[in-house]
Short mmCIF file of C-alpha atoms in Angstrom, two decimals:
data_model
loop_
_atom_site.label_atom_id
_atom_site.label_comp_id
_atom_site.label_asym_id
_atom_site.label_seq_id
_atom_site.Cartn_x
_atom_site.Cartn_y
_atom_site.Cartn_z
CA MET A 1 29.59 -51.34 -25.96
CA SER A 2 29.47 -52.93 -22.50
CA PHE A 3 28.78 -51.90 -18.91
CA ASP A 4 32.18 -50.90 -17.51
CA ILE A 5 32.10 -50.75 -13.71
CA ASN A 6 35.78 -49.81 -13.65
CA VAL A 7 34.86 -46.27 -14.72
CA LEU A 8 33.06 -45.82 -11.42
CA ILE A 9 35.68 -47.62 -9.36
CA GLU A 10 38.43 -45.36 -10.68
CA GLN A 11 36.40 -42.27 -9.74
CA TRP A 12 35.34 -43.45 -6.29
CA PRO A 13 36.83 -40.49 -4.32
CA ALA A 14 34.78 -38.00 -6.34
CA ILE A 15 31.69 -40.20 -6.08
CA VAL A 16 32.01 -40.54 -2.30
CA SER A 17 32.48 -36.78 -1.99
CA GLY A 18 29.38 -36.12 -4.10
CA ALA A 19 27.35 -38.62 -2.08
CA GLY A 20 28.46 -36.94 1.13
CA VAL A 21 27.33 -33.53 -0.13
CA THR A 22 23.97 -34.97 -1.17
CA ILE A 23 23.38 -36.57 2.23
CA MET A 24 24.52 -33.43 4.06
CA ILE A 25 22.14 -31.22 2.07
CA TRP A 26 19.30 -33.67 2.55
CA VAL A 27 19.74 -34.10 6.32
CA PHE A 28 20.26 -30.43 7.18
CA GLY A 29 17.68 -29.28 4.65
CA THR A 30 15.06 -31.66 6.04
CA ILE A 31 15.74 -30.67 9.65
CA ALA A 32 15.55 -26.97 8.76
CA ALA A 33 12.41 -27.49 6.68
CA ALA A 34 10.68 -29.42 9.47
CA ALA A 35 11.61 -26.79 12.08
CA LEU A 36 10.48 -23.89 9.89
CA GLY A 37 7.34 -25.77 8.88
CA PHE A 38 6.45 -26.36 12.52
CA LEU A 39 6.86 -22.67 13.33
CA LEU A 40 4.66 -21.78 10.37
CA ALA A 41 2.01 -24.22 11.51
CA VAL A 42 2.03 -22.85 15.08
CA ALA A 43 1.88 -19.27 13.82
CA ARG A 44 -1.07 -20.06 11.57
CA GLN A 45 -2.82 -21.99 14.33
CA TYR A 46 -2.47 -19.35 17.04
CA GLY A 47 -1.47 -16.12 15.27
CA GLY A 48 -4.93 -14.94 14.37
CA LEU A 49 -6.79 -14.58 11.10
CA VAL A 50 -4.47 -12.03 9.45
CA VAL A 51 -1.33 -14.05 10.17
CA ASP A 52 -3.04 -17.23 9.02
CA LYS A 53 -4.10 -15.65 5.71
CA ALA A 54 -0.71 -14.02 5.07
CA LEU A 55 1.29 -17.18 5.80
CA GLY A 56 -1.28 -19.27 3.94
CA LEU A 57 -0.64 -17.19 0.80
CA ILE A 58 3.13 -17.72 1.09
CA VAL A 59 2.66 -21.45 1.58
CA ALA A 60 0.31 -21.62 -1.41
CA VAL A 61 2.87 -19.87 -3.64
CA LEU A 62 5.67 -22.18 -2.51
CA ARG A 63 3.55 -25.28 -3.04
CA GLY A 64 2.25 -24.03 -6.36
CA THR A 65 5.59 -23.40 -8.04
CA PRO A 66 8.21 -25.96 -9.11
CA PHE A 67 11.29 -26.38 -6.93
CA LEU A 68 13.49 -25.76 -9.98
CA ILE A 69 12.08 -22.23 -10.36
CA GLN A 70 12.39 -21.55 -6.64
CA ILE A 71 16.05 -22.54 -6.58
CA PHE A 72 16.74 -20.36 -9.61
CA LEU A 73 15.13 -17.42 -7.81
CA VAL A 74 17.17 -18.02 -4.64
CA TYR A 75 20.47 -18.38 -6.52
CA TYR A 76 20.10 -15.90 -9.38
CA GLY A 77 17.57 -13.56 -7.77
CA GLY A 78 19.54 -13.09 -4.53
CA PRO A 79 21.88 -10.38 -5.94
CA PHE A 80 18.83 -8.26 -6.84
CA VAL A 81 18.13 -7.85 -3.11
CA GLY A 82 21.78 -7.68 -2.07
CA LEU A 83 22.15 -11.37 -1.23
CA SER A 84 24.83 -13.17 -3.23
CA LEU A 85 25.06 -16.82 -2.25
CA ASP A 86 27.42 -19.61 -3.25
CA PRO A 87 25.72 -22.66 -4.78
CA LEU A 88 25.83 -24.81 -1.62
CA PRO A 89 24.21 -22.33 0.83
CA ALA A 90 21.74 -21.31 -1.87
CA GLY A 91 20.80 -24.96 -2.30
CA LEU A 92 20.40 -25.49 1.43
CA ILE A 93 18.23 -22.40 1.81
CA GLY A 94 16.17 -23.28 -1.24
CA ILE A 95 15.40 -26.85 -0.23
CA SER A 96 14.64 -25.75 3.36
CA ILE A 97 12.10 -23.13 2.25
CA TYR A 98 10.54 -25.49 -0.28
CA GLY A 99 10.16 -28.28 2.28
CA ALA A 100 8.90 -25.94 5.01
CA ALA A 101 5.75 -25.16 3.02
CA TYR A 102 4.82 -28.85 2.88
CA PHE A 103 5.87 -29.62 6.45
CA SER A 104 3.70 -26.75 7.69
CA GLU A 105 0.64 -28.35 6.11
CA ILE A 106 1.56 -31.73 7.60
CA PHE A 107 1.84 -30.22 11.08
CA ARG A 108 -1.36 -28.19 10.66
CA SER A 109 -3.21 -31.37 9.76
CA GLY A 110 -1.74 -32.99 12.86
CA PHE A 111 -2.90 -30.12 15.07
CA ARG A 112 -6.42 -30.31 13.67
CA ALA A 113 -6.60 -34.08 14.09
CA VAL A 114 -6.21 -33.88 17.87
CA PRO A 115 -9.70 -34.13 19.45
CA ARG A 116 -11.01 -30.75 20.59
CA GLY A 117 -12.09 -32.29 23.88
CA HIS A 118 -8.46 -32.97 24.84
CA ILE A 119 -7.58 -29.30 24.34
CA GLU A 120 -10.63 -28.13 26.26
CA ALA A 121 -9.66 -30.43 29.11
CA GLY A 122 -6.25 -28.74 29.22
CA GLU A 123 -7.89 -25.32 29.24
CA CYS A 124 -10.21 -26.38 32.07
CA VAL A 125 -7.26 -27.25 34.31
CA GLY A 126 -5.61 -23.90 33.59
CA LEU A 127 -2.92 -24.83 31.06
CA THR A 128 -1.59 -22.02 28.90
CA GLN A 129 -1.56 -22.28 25.11
CA GLY A 130 2.15 -23.12 25.21
CA GLN A 131 1.57 -25.86 27.78
CA ILE A 132 -1.30 -27.26 25.73
CA VAL A 133 0.98 -27.43 22.69
CA ARG A 134 3.80 -29.13 24.60
CA ARG A 135 1.78 -31.50 26.79
CA ILE A 136 -1.23 -32.36 24.64
CA LEU A 137 -0.88 -31.41 21.00
CA LEU A 138 2.72 -32.47 20.36
CA PRO A 139 2.52 -35.94 21.95
CA GLU A 140 -0.78 -36.77 20.25
CA MET A 141 0.09 -35.38 16.83
CA THR A 142 3.53 -36.99 16.62
CA MET A 143 2.12 -40.37 15.61
CA LEU A 144 -0.21 -38.72 13.08
CA VAL A 145 2.46 -36.67 11.31
CA LEU A 146 5.24 -39.26 11.31
CA PRO A 147 4.28 -41.18 8.12
CA PRO A 148 3.70 -38.06 5.96
CA SER A 149 6.86 -36.50 7.40
CA VAL A 150 8.90 -39.52 6.31
CA ASN A 151 7.35 -39.25 2.85
CA MET A 152 8.27 -35.57 2.73
CA ALA A 153 11.83 -36.37 3.75
CA VAL A 154 12.03 -38.85 0.85
CA ILE A 155 10.70 -36.21 -1.56
CA LEU A 156 13.32 -33.71 -0.39
CA MET A 157 16.01 -36.36 -0.83
CA LYS A 158 15.08 -36.77 -4.49
CA GLU A 159 14.86 -33.01 -4.99
CA THR A 160 18.56 -32.69 -4.05
CA ALA A 161 19.31 -33.85 -7.61
CA VAL A 162 17.82 -30.56 -8.89
CA LEU A 163 20.60 -28.64 -7.17
CA SER A 164 23.08 -29.84 -9.77
CA ILE A 165 21.52 -27.20 -12.05
CA ILE A 166 23.13 -24.41 -9.96
CA THR A 167 26.44 -26.32 -9.80
CA VAL A 168 26.14 -27.66 -6.25
CA PRO A 169 28.77 -30.46 -6.18
CA GLU A 170 26.33 -33.18 -5.08
CA LEU A 171 26.14 -36.70 -6.48
CA THR A 172 24.05 -35.99 -9.59
CA ALA A 173 26.47 -33.27 -10.70
CA THR A 174 29.46 -35.49 -9.93
CA LEU A 175 28.18 -38.53 -11.81
CA SER A 176 26.91 -36.41 -14.71
CA ALA A 177 30.41 -35.00 -15.11
CA ILE A 178 31.96 -38.48 -14.96
CA GLY A 179 29.45 -39.79 -17.49
CA SER A 180 30.21 -36.95 -19.89
CA GLN A 181 33.99 -37.20 -19.54
CA GLN A 182 34.18 -41.00 -19.77
CA TYR A 183 31.25 -41.53 -22.16
CA ALA A 184 29.78 -43.76 -19.46
CA PHE A 185 26.27 -42.37 -19.06
CA VAL A 186 24.61 -45.73 -18.34
CA GLU A 187 27.14 -46.58 -15.64
CA ALA A 188 26.79 -43.12 -14.04
CA LEU A 189 22.99 -43.09 -14.13
CA SER A 190 22.80 -46.65 -12.82
CA ALA A 191 24.98 -45.74 -9.86
CA LEU A 192 22.85 -42.66 -9.21
CA ALA A 193 19.62 -44.66 -9.30
CA LEU A 194 21.08 -47.29 -6.97
CA PHE A 195 22.22 -44.62 -4.50
CA TYR A 196 18.81 -42.98 -4.26
CA TRP A 197 16.97 -46.31 -4.08
CA VAL A 198 19.16 -47.53 -1.18
CA LEU A 199 18.71 -44.23 0.63
CA VAL A 200 14.92 -44.30 0.16
CA GLU A 201 14.74 -47.89 1.45
CA PHE A 202 16.86 -47.00 4.47
CA THR A 203 14.70 -43.96 5.26
CA GLY A 204 11.48 -45.96 4.91
CA ARG A 205 12.71 -48.68 7.26
CA LEU A 206 13.91 -46.07 9.75
CA GLY A 207 10.47 -44.43 9.63
CA ASN A 208 8.74 -47.77 10.23
CA LEU A 209 11.02 -48.47 13.17
CA ALA A 210 10.30 -45.05 14.69
CA GLU A 211 6.57 -45.56 14.22
CA THR A 212 6.74 -48.94 15.97
CA LYS A 213 8.72 -47.51 18.88
CA LEU A 214 6.35 -44.58 19.30
CA SER A 215 3.32 -46.89 19.17
CA ARG A 216 4.73 -48.94 22.04
CA PHE A 217 5.52 -45.80 24.00
CA ARG A 218 2.01 -44.47 23.53
CA PHE A 219 0.49 -47.81 24.54
CA PHE A 220 2.72 -47.95 27.61
CA ASN A 221 1.60 -44.47 28.68
CA ALA A 222 -2.09 -44.99 27.89
#
């Protein structure tokens, strides 16, 4: 038995298609999760005690249950409430909701890390809560939340592999099928590991570059 790279070369159209689906789910899922997480954080920060407690309970449930169970509930539980979804939209919705819970905590930590004196200064000059968020909180918290946000994006990238369990045609499902059909499990798993490693490295370097750029911008405007 030997490592036969030709198995993968012969199946390259299917592999490229699976990789494209994985990247698409990851990018759109991360953007949606970050946007929803930010809205959750703002609502908890300024929505009052009842809203904070209610949303906090939802976030705790989402963070306290495995993503695999959540995606099963979205895909198989949808018809019970009149919502039948195909695997791809179910996967996108599932990963967005899962990531939003974690992004909301990241953004909440960012809000709380901004010195209270800066907010009070904004209030003293008559800024509204919306203006304080846009002009004070967002610029100052961006640097603070960038590193954990990049880490969360990497986690969501790896979680895309779970979606193969509901037959989303992403890369893990594609390579698993090739490995089973061609009896080339080592070749398929090696290609899968290489794909995720390259993507993680690329994301990490992109995050470092963004952090460097933002640091210079902040210094320039100090």
